[in-house]
C-alpha cells in the first residue's frame, strides 16, 4: 500500500504539536513537509519544538521545518501563544541537548510551493491553523493548485456560536478563520477540494479529566506520556465552560486524514465573512463554494483509536 503524502502547516498550539507527533506515528501517512505559522503560538519555540518532536518520534525521517513570515489580522491571546514555550522546554524533548532536524532557509509559503512543485504525486495539505501561508503560496504560484490532492483544514463553523470571544466581534467565528478571514476567502475562491473539520465535530471531543487520568495511568508508554505532559500545559477548568476549555480540535483533524468509521461529514456550500463584527464567520449559502464539513464524531471510538495510536510510538 502506498502511503498518503501529507504536507503539514500548523500554528504551534498544544494540539498542533500533538498532531505532529501523531503524523509521525501514523503508518498510512508519509509526512513530506512541515511549516509553522505564528498564530496561536510564538514562532521560535514552535519551530524548535517541532524540530525536537521530529528528532524524537520521526524514526530518522528526513524533514526540515519552515518558519512562516505571515502575520494575521486578529492576533491570538498571549496566554495561548505561550504554550509552545512550555512544550519546547519539556525534558522529554531535551534529553540529548542537540537538535538534528534543521530549520529551512525558506519562508513557509515558499517551502510549500517548492514541496508541491518538486513532488511527482499530488499532496494532501493538512492545515491546523489559519490559511495565510496557503493563500500566499497560491497567489505567487497558482499552478500548485493541480498538485494539491485536497486540503484538510481545522477551521470554521456553521453553528451560531463560534469560539472567538473578543471585543468588536459577535462571537460567531472560529479562531483560525478569524485570524485571517481574507486568506479563507482566497482559498475558497480556488477549485481545491476542502475538508473542513469544524467546531460541530471538535466540540464533541473536549479534553475531560477522565481522559487525562486514563492517559496518566498509561504513562509508561512514551507516546502517552508525551501527550499527557503536553496537555498538562492547558489546565483543566471543569466546573465552568470557559474560553480556555480545551478540545482536541487539531488532533481530530489529523485523525480524519485517513477514513474512519467514527467520523462523519456532509457536503455543504458556503462563503466566509471577510470583515465587520462577524469577520471569519463561515456561512451556509447555496451559491457559495462546496466544502465537505466534518460535523460529527463518536467520542468514545475516537479516544480509543487515538490512545491505540499513541501506544505505537517508540523511542
Ligand atoms: O479554534 C481552534 C484552534 C485549533 O487549531 N485553536 C486551537 C487549536 O489549535 C485556537 C483556540 C481556540 N480556543 C483555544 C485555542 C483555547 N482555549 N486555547 C488555545 N487555543
Ligand atoms: Ca491550531
CSV table of C-alpha atoms and ligand atoms in Angstrom, one decimal:
chain,number,residue,atom,x,y,z
A,1,UNK,CA,0.0,0.0,0.0
A,2,UNK,CA,1.4,3.4,-0.9
A,3,UNK,CA,1.4,5.9,1.8
A,4,UNK,CA,-0.7,9.1,1.7
A,5,UNK,CA,1.7,12.1,1.2
A,6,UNK,CA,0.9,14.9,3.6
A,7,UNK,CA,2.3,18.5,4.0
A,8,UNK,CA,1.6,19.9,7.5
A,9,UNK,CA,1.3,23.6,8.3
A,10,UNK,CA,0.5,24.3,11.9
A,11,UNK,CA,0.4,27.1,14.4
A,12,UNK,CA,2.2,25.6,17.4
A,13,UNK,CA,-0.6,25.1,19.9
A,14,UNK,CA,-0.5,22.1,22.1
A,15,UNK,CA,-2.9,20.2,19.9
A,16,UNK,CA,-0.9,21.2,16.8
A,17,UNK,CA,2.3,19.8,18.3
A,18,UNK,CA,0.4,16.7,19.4
A,19,UNK,CA,-0.8,16.4,15.8
A,20,UNK,CA,2.8,16.5,14.6
A,21,UNK,CA,3.7,13.6,16.9
A,22,UNK,CA,0.7,11.6,15.6
A,23,UNK,CA,1.5,12.2,11.9
A,24,UNK,CA,5.0,10.7,12.6
A,25,UNK,CA,3.3,7.7,14.2
A,26,UNK,CA,0.6,7.0,11.7
A,27,UNK,CA,1.7,4.2,9.4
A,28,UNK,CA,-0.6,5.2,6.5
A,29,UNK,CA,1.0,8.6,6.2
A,30,UNK,CA,4.2,9.9,4.8
A,31,UNK,CA,5.0,13.4,6.1
A,32,UNK,CA,6.6,15.4,3.2
A,33,UNK,CA,6.9,18.9,4.7
A,34,UNK,CA,6.3,20.8,7.9
A,35,UNK,CA,5.9,24.6,8.4
A,36,UNK,CA,4.9,26.7,11.3
A,37,UNK,CA,2.8,30.0,11.3
A,38,UNK,CA,2.9,32.2,14.4
A,39,UNK,CA,-0.8,32.4,15.0
A,40,UNK,CA,-1.7,30.5,18.2
A,41,UNK,CA,2.0,30.4,19.2
A,42,UNK,CA,5.2,32.3,19.2
A,43,UNK,CA,7.3,31.3,16.2
A,44,UNK,CA,10.7,30.4,17.6
A,45,UNK,CA,9.6,27.9,20.3
A,46,UNK,CA,7.0,26.4,18.0
A,47,UNK,CA,9.7,25.8,15.3
A,48,UNK,CA,12.1,24.5,17.9
A,49,UNK,CA,9.5,22.1,19.5
A,50,UNK,CA,8.6,20.8,16.0
A,51,UNK,CA,12.2,20.0,15.2
A,52,UNK,CA,12.7,18.2,18.5
A,53,UNK,CA,9.4,16.2,18.1
A,54,UNK,CA,10.7,15.1,14.6
A,55,UNK,CA,14.0,14.1,16.2
A,56,UNK,CA,12.4,12.1,18.9
A,57,UNK,CA,9.5,10.5,17.1
A,58,UNK,CA,10.4,10.7,13.4
A,59,UNK,CA,12.3,7.5,13.1
A,60,UNK,CA,15.1,9.2,11.2
A,61,UNK,CA,12.8,10.9,8.7
A,62,UNK,CA,14.5,13.5,6.6
A,63,UNK,CA,12.4,16.6,7.2
A,64,UNK,CA,13.1,20.2,7.9
A,65,UNK,CA,10.8,22.8,9.4
A,66,UNK,CA,10.0,26.1,7.7
A,67,UNK,CA,9.0,29.2,9.6
A,68,UNK,CA,6.3,31.5,8.3
A,69,UNK,CA,6.6,35.2,7.6
A,70,UNK,CA,2.9,35.6,7.7
A,71,UNK,CA,1.1,37.9,10.1
A,72,UNK,CA,-2.6,37.8,11.0
A,73,UNK,CA,-5.3,40.4,11.1
A,74,UNK,CA,-6.6,39.4,14.6
A,75,UNK,CA,-3.9,38.2,17.0
A,76,UNK,CA,-4.4,35.3,19.4
A,77,UNK,CA,-4.4,35.9,23.2
A,78,UNK,CA,-0.8,35.8,24.6
A,79,UNK,CA,-1.6,33.1,27.2
A,80,UNK,CA,-2.4,30.7,24.5
A,81,UNK,CA,0.6,31.6,22.4
A,82,UNK,CA,2.9,30.9,25.3
A,83,UNK,CA,2.1,27.1,25.2
A,84,UNK,CA,4.8,26.4,22.6
A,85,UNK,CA,7.5,27.6,25.0
A,86,UNK,CA,6.3,25.0,27.6
A,87,UNK,CA,6.3,22.1,25.1
A,88,UNK,CA,9.7,23.2,23.8
A,89,UNK,CA,11.1,23.0,27.3
A,90,UNK,CA,9.8,19.5,28.1
A,91,UNK,CA,12.7,17.3,29.5
A,92,UNK,CA,11.4,14.5,27.2
A,93,UNK,CA,12.4,16.6,24.2
A,94,UNK,CA,15.6,17.9,25.6
A,95,UNK,CA,17.5,14.8,26.8
A,96,UNK,CA,20.3,14.9,24.3
A,97,UNK,CA,20.6,18.7,24.1
A,98,UNK,CA,21.3,18.6,20.3
A,99,UNK,CA,18.7,19.1,17.6
A,100,UNK,CA,19.3,17.3,14.3
A,101,UNK,CA,16.2,18.3,12.3
A,102,UNK,CA,17.1,21.6,10.6
A,103,UNK,CA,15.1,24.8,10.1
A,104,UNK,CA,14.5,25.5,6.5
A,105,UNK,CA,16.1,28.6,4.9
A,106,UNK,CA,12.8,29.2,3.1
A,107,UNK,CA,9.7,31.0,4.4
A,108,UNK,CA,6.8,28.6,4.9
A,109,UNK,CA,4.7,29.7,1.9
A,110,UNK,CA,7.8,29.3,-0.4
A,111,UNK,CA,8.6,26.0,1.3
A,112,UNK,CA,5.1,24.8,0.5
A,113,UNK,CA,5.4,25.9,-3.2
A,114,UNK,CA,8.7,24.1,-3.6
A,115,UNK,CA,7.5,20.9,-2.0
A,116,UNK,CA,4.4,20.8,-4.2
A,117,UNK,CA,6.4,21.7,-7.4
A,118,UNK,CA,9.0,19.1,-6.8
A,119,UNK,CA,6.6,16.3,-6.0
A,120,UNK,CA,5.6,13.8,-8.6
A,121,UNK,CA,2.4,12.9,-6.9
A,122,UNK,CA,-0.4,15.2,-5.6
A,123,UNK,CA,0.0,16.0,-1.9
A,124,UNK,CA,-2.7,16.3,0.8
A,125,UNK,CA,-2.4,19.6,2.7
A,126,UNK,CA,-3.2,19.5,6.5
A,127,UNK,CA,-3.6,23.0,8.0
A,128,UNK,CA,-4.4,23.2,11.7
A,129,UNK,CA,-4.1,27.0,11.9
A,130,UNK,CA,-5.0,29.9,9.7
A,131,UNK,CA,-4.8,29.5,5.9
A,132,UNK,CA,-2.5,32.5,5.3
A,133,UNK,CA,0.5,30.6,4.0
A,134,UNK,CA,-1.6,28.7,1.6
A,135,UNK,CA,-3.3,31.8,0.3
A,136,UNK,CA,0.1,33.5,-0.2
A,137,UNK,CA,1.5,30.4,-2.0
A,138,UNK,CA,-1.5,30.3,-4.3
A,139,UNK,CA,-1.1,34.0,-5.1
A,140,UNK,CA,2.5,33.7,-6.2
A,141,UNK,CA,2.2,30.2,-7.8
A,142,UNK,CA,-1.4,29.5,-8.8
A,143,UNK,CA,-0.1,26.4,-10.7
A,144,UNK,CA,0.4,24.5,-7.5
A,145,UNK,CA,-3.3,24.0,-7.3
A,146,UNK,CA,-3.2,21.0,-9.5
A,147,UNK,CA,-0.6,19.4,-7.2
A,148,UNK,CA,-2.9,19.6,-4.2
A,149,UNK,CA,-4.9,16.4,-3.7
A,150,UNK,CA,-7.1,18.1,-1.2
A,151,UNK,CA,-7.0,20.5,1.8
A,152,UNK,CA,-7.9,19.1,5.3
A,153,UNK,CA,-8.4,22.2,7.5
A,154,UNK,CA,-9.3,22.7,11.1
A,155,UNK,CA,-11.4,25.8,11.0
A,156,UNK,CA,-14.8,27.4,10.7
A,157,UNK,CA,-18.2,26.5,12.0
A,158,UNK,CA,-21.8,26.8,10.9
A,159,UNK,CA,-23.1,26.9,14.4
A,160,UNK,CA,-24.5,30.1,15.7
A,161,UNK,CA,-21.7,30.2,18.3
A,162,UNK,CA,-18.1,30.1,17.3
A,163,UNK,CA,-15.1,30.3,19.8
A,164,UNK,CA,-13.9,33.8,19.4
A,165,UNK,CA,-14.6,36.0,22.4
A,166,UNK,CA,-13.0,39.3,21.6
A,167,UNK,CA,-14.1,42.9,21.8
A,168,UNK,CA,-15.6,44.2,18.5
A,169,UNK,CA,-16.7,40.7,17.5
A,170,UNK,CA,-20.1,39.0,17.8
A,171,UNK,CA,-18.7,35.5,18.6
A,172,UNK,CA,-19.9,33.7,15.5
A,173,UNK,CA,-16.4,32.8,14.1
A,174,UNK,CA,-13.9,30.1,14.7
A,175,UNK,CA,-10.4,31.4,15.6
A,176,UNK,CA,-8.4,30.0,12.7
A,177,UNK,CA,-10.8,31.7,10.3
A,178,UNK,CA,-10.9,34.9,12.4
A,179,UNK,CA,-7.1,35.3,12.5
A,180,UNK,CA,-7.1,35.9,8.7
A,181,UNK,CA,-10.5,35.9,7.1
A,182,UNK,CA,-9.1,37.1,3.7
A,183,UNK,CA,-7.0,34.0,3.5
A,184,UNK,CA,-10.0,31.8,3.9
A,185,UNK,CA,-11.8,33.7,1.2
A,186,UNK,CA,-8.8,33.4,-1.1
A,187,UNK,CA,-8.6,29.6,-0.6
A,188,UNK,CA,-12.4,29.3,-1.0
A,189,UNK,CA,-12.0,31.1,-4.4
A,190,UNK,CA,-10.0,28.2,-5.8
A,191,UNK,CA,-11.1,24.7,-7.0
A,192,UNK,CA,-9.2,22.9,-4.3
A,193,UNK,CA,-11.2,20.1,-2.6
A,194,UNK,CA,-11.7,21.1,1.0
A,195,UNK,CA,-12.5,19.0,4.1
A,196,UNK,CA,-13.3,21.4,6.9
A,197,UNK,CA,-13.1,20.0,10.4
A,198,UNK,CA,-15.5,22.5,12.0
A,199,UNK,CA,-16.5,23.2,15.6
A,200,UNK,CA,-19.6,21.0,15.1
A,201,UNK,CA,-17.3,17.9,15.5
A,202,UNK,CA,-14.5,19.3,17.6
A,203,UNK,CA,-17.0,20.4,20.3
A,204,UNK,CA,-17.7,16.7,20.7
A,205,UNK,CA,-14.2,16.0,21.8
A,206,UNK,CA,-13.4,18.1,24.9
A,207,UNK,CA,-10.4,17.1,27.0
A,208,UNK,CA,-12.0,15.8,30.1
A,209,UNK,CA,-10.3,14.8,33.4
A,210,UNK,CA,-11.4,11.2,32.8
A,211,UNK,CA,-9.2,11.2,29.6
A,212,UNK,CA,-6.3,12.9,31.4
A,213,UNK,CA,-6.5,10.3,34.1
A,214,UNK,CA,-6.7,7.4,31.6
A,215,UNK,CA,-3.5,8.7,29.9
A,216,UNK,CA,-1.8,9.3,33.2
A,217,UNK,CA,-2.3,5.6,34.1
A,218,UNK,CA,-0.7,4.6,30.8
A,219,UNK,CA,2.3,6.9,31.0
A,220,UNK,CA,4.8,4.0,30.8
A,221,UNK,CA,4.2,4.3,27.1
A,222,UNK,CA,6.4,7.1,25.8
A,223,UNK,CA,3.8,8.4,23.4
A,224,UNK,CA,1.0,8.5,26.0
A,225,UNK,CA,3.4,10.2,28.5
A,226,UNK,CA,4.3,12.8,25.9
A,227,UNK,CA,0.8,13.7,25.0
A,228,UNK,CA,-0.2,13.7,28.7
A,229,UNK,CA,2.6,16.1,29.5
A,230,UNK,CA,1.7,18.4,26.6
A,231,UNK,CA,-2.0,18.7,27.7
A,232,UNK,CA,-1.0,19.3,31.3
A,233,UNK,CA,0.0,22.8,30.0
A,234,UNK,CA,-3.6,23.6,29.4
A,235,UNK,CA,-5.1,23.5,32.9
A,236,UNK,CA,-8.4,21.7,33.3
A,237,UNK,CA,-11.2,24.1,34.2
A,238,UNK,CA,-14.1,21.7,34.5
A,239,UNK,CA,-16.6,23.5,36.7
A,240,UNK,CA,-17.4,26.1,34.2
A,241,UNK,CA,-17.3,26.2,30.4
A,242,UNK,CA,-14.7,28.9,29.8
A,243,UNK,CA,-12.8,30.5,26.9
A,244,UNK,CA,-10.0,28.2,27.9
A,245,UNK,CA,-11.7,24.8,27.7
A,246,UNK,CA,-9.5,22.6,25.5
A,247,UNK,CA,-10.8,20.4,22.7
A,248,UNK,CA,-8.9,18.0,20.5
A,249,UNK,CA,-9.5,20.3,17.5
A,250,UNK,CA,-6.4,19.6,15.5
A,251,UNK,CA,-5.9,16.0,16.7
A,252,UNK,CA,-9.4,15.1,15.4
A,253,UNK,CA,-8.5,16.8,12.1
A,254,UNK,CA,-5.3,14.8,11.9
A,255,UNK,CA,-7.0,11.6,12.6
A,256,UNK,CA,-9.6,12.4,9.9
A,257,UNK,CA,-6.8,12.2,7.2
A,258,UNK,CA,-7.5,8.5,6.9
A,259,UNK,CA,-11.1,7.3,6.5
A,260,UNK,CA,-12.6,6.4,9.9
A,261,UNK,CA,-15.9,4.8,10.6
A,262,UNK,CA,-16.5,7.0,13.6
A,263,UNK,CA,-16.1,10.4,11.8
A,264,UNK,CA,-19.0,11.7,9.7
A,265,UNK,CA,-19.3,14.5,7.3
A,266,UNK,CA,-21.6,16.2,4.8
A,267,UNK,CA,-21.3,18.3,1.7
A,268,UNK,CA,-22.4,22.0,2.0
A,269,UNK,CA,-22.0,25.2,0.2
A,270,UNK,CA,-20.7,28.3,2.0
A,271,UNK,CA,-18.7,31.6,2.0
A,272,UNK,CA,-16.7,33.5,4.6
A,273,UNK,CA,-17.4,36.9,6.1
A,274,UNK,CA,-14.3,39.0,5.4
A,275,UNK,CA,-14.8,42.0,7.7
A,276,UNK,CA,-17.1,43.6,10.2
A,277,UNK,CA,-18.3,42.2,13.5
A,278,UNK,CA,-18.8,38.7,12.2
A,279,UNK,CA,-15.4,38.5,10.3
A,280,UNK,CA,-14.2,35.0,9.9
A,281,UNK,CA,-17.7,33.5,10.2
A,282,UNK,CA,-18.4,30.8,7.7
A,283,UNK,CA,-22.0,30.9,6.4
A,284,UNK,CA,-24.1,28.4,4.5
A,285,UNK,CA,-25.2,29.6,1.1
A,286,UNK,CA,-26.3,27.6,-1.9
A,287,UNK,CA,-24.4,29.9,-4.2
A,288,UNK,CA,-21.2,29.5,-2.1
A,289,UNK,CA,-18.3,27.1,-2.7
A,290,UNK,CA,-18.6,23.5,-1.9
A,291,UNK,CA,-16.9,22.0,1.2
A,292,UNK,CA,-17.1,18.7,3.0
A,293,UNK,CA,-17.7,19.6,6.6
A,294,UNK,CA,-16.8,17.1,9.3
A,295,UNK,CA,-19.7,17.6,11.6
A,296,UNK,CA,-20.0,14.5,13.8
A,297,UNK,CA,-17.7,12.1,15.6
A,298,UNK,CA,-18.2,9.2,18.0
A,299,UNK,CA,-16.3,10.5,21.0
A,300,UNK,CA,-15.5,7.1,22.7
A,301,UNK,CA,-14.3,5.4,19.5
A,302,UNK,CA,-12.2,8.5,18.7
A,303,UNK,CA,-10.4,8.4,22.0
A,304,UNK,CA,-9.9,4.6,21.8
A,305,UNK,CA,-8.4,4.9,18.3
A,306,UNK,CA,-6.2,7.9,19.4
A,307,UNK,CA,-4.9,6.1,22.5
A,308,UNK,CA,-4.1,3.0,20.5
A,309,UNK,CA,-2.1,5.2,18.1
A,310,UNK,CA,-0.2,6.8,21.0
A,311,UNK,CA,0.8,3.3,22.1
A,312,UNK,CA,2.6,2.7,18.7
A,313,UNK,CA,5.2,5.4,19.3
A,314,UNK,CA,8.6,4.2,20.4
A,315,UNK,CA,11.8,5.9,21.3
B,1,LIG,O1,-10.1,27.3,17.2
B,1,LIG,C1,-9.4,26.1,17.4
B,1,LIG,C2,-7.9,26.3,17.0
B,1,LIG,C3,-7.2,24.9,16.8
B,1,LIG,O2,-6.4,24.9,15.7
B,1,LIG,N1,-7.0,26.9,18.1
B,1,LIG,C4,-6.7,25.9,19.0
B,1,LIG,C5,-6.4,24.6,18.1
B,1,LIG,O3,-5.0,24.5,17.9
B,1,LIG,C6,-7.4,28.2,18.7
B,1,LIG,C7,-8.1,28.2,20.0
B,1,LIG,C8,-9.5,28.3,20.3
B,1,LIG,N2,-9.7,28.2,21.7
B,1,LIG,C9,-8.5,28.0,22.3
B,1,LIG,C10,-7.5,28.0,21.2
B,1,LIG,C11,-8.1,27.8,23.6
B,1,LIG,N3,-8.9,27.8,24.6
B,1,LIG,N4,-6.8,27.6,23.9
B,1,LIG,C12,-5.9,27.6,22.9
B,1,LIG,N5,-6.2,27.8,21.6
B,2,LIG,CA1,-4.0,25.0,15.8
